[in-house]
mmCIF file of C-alpha atoms in Angstrom:
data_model
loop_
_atom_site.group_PDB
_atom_site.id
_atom_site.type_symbol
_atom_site.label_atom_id
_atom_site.label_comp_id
_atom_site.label_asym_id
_atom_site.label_seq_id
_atom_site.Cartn_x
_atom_site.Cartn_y
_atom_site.Cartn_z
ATOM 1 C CA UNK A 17 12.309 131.147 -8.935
ATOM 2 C CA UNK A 18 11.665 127.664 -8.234
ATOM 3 C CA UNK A 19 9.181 125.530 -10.772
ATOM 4 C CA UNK A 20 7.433 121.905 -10.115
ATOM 5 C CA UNK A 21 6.329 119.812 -12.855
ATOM 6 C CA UNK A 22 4.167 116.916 -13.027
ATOM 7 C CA UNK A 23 4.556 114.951 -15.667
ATOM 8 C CA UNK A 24 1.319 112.294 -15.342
ATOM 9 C CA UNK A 25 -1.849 114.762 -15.166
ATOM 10 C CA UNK A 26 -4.128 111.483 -15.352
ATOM 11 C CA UNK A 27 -3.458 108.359 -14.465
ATOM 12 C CA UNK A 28 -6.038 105.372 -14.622
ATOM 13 C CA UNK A 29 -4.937 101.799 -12.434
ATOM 14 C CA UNK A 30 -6.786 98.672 -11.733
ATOM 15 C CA UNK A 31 -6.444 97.739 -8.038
ATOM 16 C CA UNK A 32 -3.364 96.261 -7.118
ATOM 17 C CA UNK A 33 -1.532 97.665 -9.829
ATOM 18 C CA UNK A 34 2.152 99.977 -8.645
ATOM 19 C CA UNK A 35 2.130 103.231 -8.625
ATOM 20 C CA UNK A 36 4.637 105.699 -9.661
ATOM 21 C CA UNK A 37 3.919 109.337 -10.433
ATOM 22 C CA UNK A 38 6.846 111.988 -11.350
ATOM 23 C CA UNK A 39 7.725 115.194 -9.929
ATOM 24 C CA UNK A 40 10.946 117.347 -11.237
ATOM 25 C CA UNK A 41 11.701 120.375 -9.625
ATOM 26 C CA UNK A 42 14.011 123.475 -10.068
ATOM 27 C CA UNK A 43 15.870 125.382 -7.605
ATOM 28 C CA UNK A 44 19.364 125.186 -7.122
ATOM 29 C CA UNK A 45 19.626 125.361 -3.551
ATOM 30 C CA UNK A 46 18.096 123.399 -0.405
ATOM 31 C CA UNK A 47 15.027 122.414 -0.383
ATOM 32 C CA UNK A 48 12.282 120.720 1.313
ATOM 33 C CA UNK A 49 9.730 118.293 -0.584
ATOM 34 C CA UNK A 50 6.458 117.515 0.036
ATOM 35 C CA UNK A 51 3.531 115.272 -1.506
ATOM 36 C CA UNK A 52 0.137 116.559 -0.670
ATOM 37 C CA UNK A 53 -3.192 114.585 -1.467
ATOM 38 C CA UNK A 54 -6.565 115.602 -1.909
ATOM 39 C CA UNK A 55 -9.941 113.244 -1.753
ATOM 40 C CA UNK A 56 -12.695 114.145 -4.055
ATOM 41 C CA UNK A 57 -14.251 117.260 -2.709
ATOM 42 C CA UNK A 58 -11.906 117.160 0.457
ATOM 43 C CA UNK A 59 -8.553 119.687 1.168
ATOM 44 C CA UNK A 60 -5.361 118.919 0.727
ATOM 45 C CA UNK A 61 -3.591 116.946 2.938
ATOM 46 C CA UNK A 62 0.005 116.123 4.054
ATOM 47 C CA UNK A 63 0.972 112.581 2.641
ATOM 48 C CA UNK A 64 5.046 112.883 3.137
ATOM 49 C CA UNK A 65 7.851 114.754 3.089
ATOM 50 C CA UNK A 66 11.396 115.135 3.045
ATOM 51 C CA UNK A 67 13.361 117.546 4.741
ATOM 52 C CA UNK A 68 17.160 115.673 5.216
ATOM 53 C CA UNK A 69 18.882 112.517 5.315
ATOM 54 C CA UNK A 70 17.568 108.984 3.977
ATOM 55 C CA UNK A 71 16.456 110.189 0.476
ATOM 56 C CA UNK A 72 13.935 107.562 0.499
ATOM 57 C CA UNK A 73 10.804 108.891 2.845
ATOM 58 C CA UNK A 74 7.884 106.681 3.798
ATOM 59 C CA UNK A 75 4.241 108.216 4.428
ATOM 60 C CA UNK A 76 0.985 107.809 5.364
ATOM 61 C CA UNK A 77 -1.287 104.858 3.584
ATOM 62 C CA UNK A 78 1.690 102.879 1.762
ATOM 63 C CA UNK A 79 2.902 105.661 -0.044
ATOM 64 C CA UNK A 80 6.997 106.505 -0.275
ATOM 65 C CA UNK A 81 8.857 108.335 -2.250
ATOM 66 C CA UNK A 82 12.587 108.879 -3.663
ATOM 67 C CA UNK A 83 14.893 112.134 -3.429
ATOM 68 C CA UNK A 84 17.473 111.947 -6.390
ATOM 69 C CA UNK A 85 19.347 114.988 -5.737
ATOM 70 C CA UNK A 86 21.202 114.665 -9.413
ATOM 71 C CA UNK A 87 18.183 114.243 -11.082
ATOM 72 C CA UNK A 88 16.090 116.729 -9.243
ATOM 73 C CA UNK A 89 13.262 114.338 -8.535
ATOM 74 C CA UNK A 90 10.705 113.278 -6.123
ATOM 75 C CA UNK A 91 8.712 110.563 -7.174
ATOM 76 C CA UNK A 92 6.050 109.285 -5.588
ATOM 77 C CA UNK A 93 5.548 104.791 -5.437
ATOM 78 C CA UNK A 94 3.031 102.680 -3.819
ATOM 79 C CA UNK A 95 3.128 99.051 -4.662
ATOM 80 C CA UNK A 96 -0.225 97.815 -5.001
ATOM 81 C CA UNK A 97 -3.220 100.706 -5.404
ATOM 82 C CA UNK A 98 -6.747 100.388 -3.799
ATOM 83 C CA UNK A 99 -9.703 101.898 -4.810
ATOM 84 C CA UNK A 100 -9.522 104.395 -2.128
ATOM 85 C CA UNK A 101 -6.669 105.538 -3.122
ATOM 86 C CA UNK A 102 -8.499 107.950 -6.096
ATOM 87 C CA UNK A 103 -7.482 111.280 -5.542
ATOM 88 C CA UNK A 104 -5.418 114.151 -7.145
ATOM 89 C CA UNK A 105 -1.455 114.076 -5.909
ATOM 90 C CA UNK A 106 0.637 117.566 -5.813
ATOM 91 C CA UNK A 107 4.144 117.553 -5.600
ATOM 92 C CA UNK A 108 5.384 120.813 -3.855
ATOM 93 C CA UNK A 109 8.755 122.516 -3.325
ATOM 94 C CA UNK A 110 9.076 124.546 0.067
ATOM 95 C CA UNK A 111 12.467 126.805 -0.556
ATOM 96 C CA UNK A 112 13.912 129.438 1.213
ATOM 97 C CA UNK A 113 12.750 132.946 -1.258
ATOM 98 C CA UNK A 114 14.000 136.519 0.672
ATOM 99 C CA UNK A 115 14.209 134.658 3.946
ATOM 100 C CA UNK A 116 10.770 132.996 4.040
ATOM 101 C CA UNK A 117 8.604 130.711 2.722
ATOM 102 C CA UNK A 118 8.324 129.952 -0.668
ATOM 103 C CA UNK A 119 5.632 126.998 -1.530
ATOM 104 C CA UNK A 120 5.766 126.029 -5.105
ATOM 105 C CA UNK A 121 2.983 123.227 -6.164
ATOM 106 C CA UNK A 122 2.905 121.204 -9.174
ATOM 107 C CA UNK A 123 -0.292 121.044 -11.792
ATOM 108 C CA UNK A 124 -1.310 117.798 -10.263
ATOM 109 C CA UNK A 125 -1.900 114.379 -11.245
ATOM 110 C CA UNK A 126 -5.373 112.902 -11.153
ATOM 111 C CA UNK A 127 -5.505 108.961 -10.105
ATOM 112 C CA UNK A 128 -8.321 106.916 -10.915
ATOM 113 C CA UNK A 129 -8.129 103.671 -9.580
ATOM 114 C CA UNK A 130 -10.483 100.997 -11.128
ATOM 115 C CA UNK A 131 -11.981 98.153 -8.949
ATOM 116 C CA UNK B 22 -9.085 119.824 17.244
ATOM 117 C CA UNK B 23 -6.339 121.712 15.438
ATOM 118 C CA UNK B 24 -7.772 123.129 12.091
ATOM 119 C CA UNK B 25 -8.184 125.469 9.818
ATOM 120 C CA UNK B 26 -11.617 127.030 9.466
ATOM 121 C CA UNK B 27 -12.646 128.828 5.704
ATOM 122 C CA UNK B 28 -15.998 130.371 5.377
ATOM 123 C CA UNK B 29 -18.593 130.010 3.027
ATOM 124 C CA UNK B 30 -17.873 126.810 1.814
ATOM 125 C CA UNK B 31 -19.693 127.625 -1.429
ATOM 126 C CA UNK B 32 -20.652 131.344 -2.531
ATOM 127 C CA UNK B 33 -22.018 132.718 -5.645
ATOM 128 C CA UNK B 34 -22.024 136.147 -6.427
ATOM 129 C CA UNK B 35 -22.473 139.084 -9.251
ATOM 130 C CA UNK B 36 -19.935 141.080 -11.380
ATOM 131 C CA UNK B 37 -18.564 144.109 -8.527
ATOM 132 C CA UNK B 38 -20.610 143.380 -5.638
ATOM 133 C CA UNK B 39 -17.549 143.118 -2.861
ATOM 134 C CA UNK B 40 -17.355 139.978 -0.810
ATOM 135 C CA UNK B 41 -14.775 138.512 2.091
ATOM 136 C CA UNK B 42 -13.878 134.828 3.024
ATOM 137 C CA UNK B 43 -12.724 134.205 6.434
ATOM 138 C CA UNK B 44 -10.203 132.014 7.316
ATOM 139 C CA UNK B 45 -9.178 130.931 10.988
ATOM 140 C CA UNK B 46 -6.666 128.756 12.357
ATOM 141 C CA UNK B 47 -6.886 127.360 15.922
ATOM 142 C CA UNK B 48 -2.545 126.452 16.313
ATOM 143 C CA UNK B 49 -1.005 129.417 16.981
ATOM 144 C CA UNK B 50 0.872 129.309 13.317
ATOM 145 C CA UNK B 51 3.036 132.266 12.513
ATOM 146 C CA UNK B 52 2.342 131.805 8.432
ATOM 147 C CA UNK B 53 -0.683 131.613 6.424
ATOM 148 C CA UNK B 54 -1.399 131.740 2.759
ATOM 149 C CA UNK B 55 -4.330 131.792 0.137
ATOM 150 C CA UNK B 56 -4.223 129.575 -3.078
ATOM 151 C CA UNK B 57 -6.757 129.468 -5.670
ATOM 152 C CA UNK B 58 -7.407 125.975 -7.348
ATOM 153 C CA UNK B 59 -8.221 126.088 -11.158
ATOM 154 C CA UNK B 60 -8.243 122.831 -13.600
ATOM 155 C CA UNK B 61 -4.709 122.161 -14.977
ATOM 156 C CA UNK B 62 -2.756 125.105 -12.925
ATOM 157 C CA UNK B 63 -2.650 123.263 -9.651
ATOM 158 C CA UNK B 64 -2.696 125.861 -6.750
ATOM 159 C CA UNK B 65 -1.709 129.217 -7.294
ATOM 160 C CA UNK B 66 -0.365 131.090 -4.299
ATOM 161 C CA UNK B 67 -2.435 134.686 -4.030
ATOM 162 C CA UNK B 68 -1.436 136.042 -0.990
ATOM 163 C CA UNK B 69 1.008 135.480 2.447
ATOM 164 C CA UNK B 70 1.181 136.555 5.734
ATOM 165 C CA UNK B 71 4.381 135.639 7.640
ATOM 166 C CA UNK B 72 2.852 137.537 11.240
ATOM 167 C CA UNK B 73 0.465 139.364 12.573
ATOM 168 C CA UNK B 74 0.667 142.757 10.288
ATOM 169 C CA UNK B 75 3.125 141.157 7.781
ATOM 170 C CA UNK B 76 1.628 140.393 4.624
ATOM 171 C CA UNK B 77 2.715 140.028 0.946
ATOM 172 C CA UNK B 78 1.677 139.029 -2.754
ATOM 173 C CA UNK B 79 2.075 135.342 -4.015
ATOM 174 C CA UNK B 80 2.164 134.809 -7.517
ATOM 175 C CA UNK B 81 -1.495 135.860 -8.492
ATOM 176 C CA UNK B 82 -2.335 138.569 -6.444
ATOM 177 C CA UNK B 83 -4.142 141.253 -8.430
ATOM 178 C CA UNK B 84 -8.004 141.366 -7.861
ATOM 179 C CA UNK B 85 -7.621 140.178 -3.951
ATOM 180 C CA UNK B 86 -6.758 142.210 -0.667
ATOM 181 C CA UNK B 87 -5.751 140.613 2.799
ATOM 182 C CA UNK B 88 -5.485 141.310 6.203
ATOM 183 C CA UNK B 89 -3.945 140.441 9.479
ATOM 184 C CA UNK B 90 -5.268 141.989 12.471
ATOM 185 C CA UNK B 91 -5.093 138.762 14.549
ATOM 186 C CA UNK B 92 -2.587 135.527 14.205
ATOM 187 C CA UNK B 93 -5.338 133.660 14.411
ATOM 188 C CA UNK B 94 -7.314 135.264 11.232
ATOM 189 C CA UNK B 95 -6.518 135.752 7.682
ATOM 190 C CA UNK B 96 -9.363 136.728 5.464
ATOM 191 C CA UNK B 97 -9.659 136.989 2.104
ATOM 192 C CA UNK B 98 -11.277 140.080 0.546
ATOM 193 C CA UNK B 99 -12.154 140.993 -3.274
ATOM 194 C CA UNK B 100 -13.314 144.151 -3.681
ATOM 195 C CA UNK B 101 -14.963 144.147 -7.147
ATOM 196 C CA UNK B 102 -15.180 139.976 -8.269
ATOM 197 C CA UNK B 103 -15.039 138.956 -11.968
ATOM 198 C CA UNK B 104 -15.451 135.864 -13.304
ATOM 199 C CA UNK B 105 -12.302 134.932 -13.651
ATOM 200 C CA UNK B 106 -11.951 134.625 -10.142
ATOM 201 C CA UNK B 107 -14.262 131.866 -10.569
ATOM 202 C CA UNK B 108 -12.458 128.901 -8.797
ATOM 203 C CA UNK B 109 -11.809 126.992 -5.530
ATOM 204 C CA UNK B 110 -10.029 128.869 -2.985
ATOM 205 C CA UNK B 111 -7.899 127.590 -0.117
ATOM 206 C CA UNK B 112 -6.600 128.871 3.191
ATOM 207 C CA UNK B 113 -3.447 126.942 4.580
ATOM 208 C CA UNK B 114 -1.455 127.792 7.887
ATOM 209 C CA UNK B 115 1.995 126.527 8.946
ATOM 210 C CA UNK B 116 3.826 126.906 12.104
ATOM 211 C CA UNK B 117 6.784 128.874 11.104
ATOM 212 C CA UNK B 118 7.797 130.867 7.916
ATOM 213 C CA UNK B 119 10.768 128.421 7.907
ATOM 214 C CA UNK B 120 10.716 126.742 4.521
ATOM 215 C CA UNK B 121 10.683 123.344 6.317
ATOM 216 C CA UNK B 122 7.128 123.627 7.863
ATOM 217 C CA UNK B 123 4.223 121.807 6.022
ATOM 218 C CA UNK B 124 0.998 123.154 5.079
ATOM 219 C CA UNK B 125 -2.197 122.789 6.909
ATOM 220 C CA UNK B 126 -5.398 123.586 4.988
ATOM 221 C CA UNK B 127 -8.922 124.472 5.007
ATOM 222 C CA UNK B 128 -11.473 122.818 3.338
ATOM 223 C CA UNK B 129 -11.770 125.248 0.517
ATOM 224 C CA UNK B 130 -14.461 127.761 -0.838
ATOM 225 C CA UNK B 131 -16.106 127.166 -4.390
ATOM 226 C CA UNK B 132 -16.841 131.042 -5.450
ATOM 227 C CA UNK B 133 -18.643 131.727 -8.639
ATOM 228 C CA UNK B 134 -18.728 134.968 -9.738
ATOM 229 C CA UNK B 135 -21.822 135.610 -12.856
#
């Protein structure tokens, strides 16, 4: 069975600062990688994925993030952090389990960013 | 506009006394799911439906039934609560039950249970 794990459960930044929060996973097969975010009091939403090719995956708001394969990572980067950008970050495997979908989601990280 | 619909947003209830949480989608998805949300477990998948009639148990199922009747419709039903299904639910829908389909999800129900 597949696992996520975030390393970073809180993480406090003063504006402008980079960002980089970790995400390992295990599975030994394909898989499909995702980065969800969710506001204060809002759902989840989508903020990337990766599904094939260029390992390095741009999404919504500044944020990217890097597929290393050997290292079984998916970090997520933004350069320079803005207030707005406070929220709690889920890393989440998507991976093929009896022939259907099998979404896995990490513990979270919480990001407070400080004007 | 494409969404997904959850109902109550906020319920509190007693020890045994059943209750049901709807949970709608208006785009046609094939797959839908129920997580719960508690503080330092992330989401926790309960139940998942990959069609109409096609359901099965996530990782946390016990205490929680589901149903689907409809595509559209996926509620969430708990016979006899307890508190420790005191947390923050969330319905989520995707178009396929191909692992390469992202999540769309409902603005979540905060259920206390006394």
């Amino acid at each position: 069975a597949q696992s996520v794990s975030q390393h970073n459960h809180h993480v406090i930044l003063s504006e402008a600062a980079s960002l980089e929060l970790g995400c390992n996973y295990s599975y030994g097969g394909t898989v499909n990688l995702f980065w969800y975010v969710q506001y204060p009091g809002q759902h989840l939403q989508l903020l990337l994925k990766y599904f094939s090719g260029d390992p390095l995956v741009k999404g919504i708001k500044g944020f990217e993030a890097e597929f290393i394969k050997s290292k079984f990572s998916f970090n997520l980067r933004k350069p320079s952090v803005q207030w707005s950008d406070t929220a709690e970050y889920f890393c989440a495997v998507n991976a093929p389990s009896g022939g259907y979908q099998k979404v896995t989601f990490g513990t979270g990280t919480k990001l407070q960013v400080i004007p | 506009e494409a969404q997904v619909t959850q109902n109550p947003r906020y319920l509190i209830t007693v020890t045994g006394k059943k209750l049901t949480v709807t949970c709608s989608q208006n785009m046609n998805h094939e797959y839908m799911s129920w997580y719960r949300q508690d503080p330092g477990l992330g989401l926790r998948q309960i139940y998942y439906s990959m069609n109409v009639e096609v359901t099965d148990k996530g990782d946390v199922p016990e205490g929680y039934k589901v149903s689907r009747k409809e595509k559209r419709n996926f509620p969430l039903i708990l016979e006899s609560p307890s508190p420790n299904q005191t947390s923050l639910y969330f319905c989520a829908s995707s178009s396929s039950s191909r692992h390469n389909s992202p999540l769309h999800f409902g603005n979540g129900t905060r259920l206390t249970v006394t």
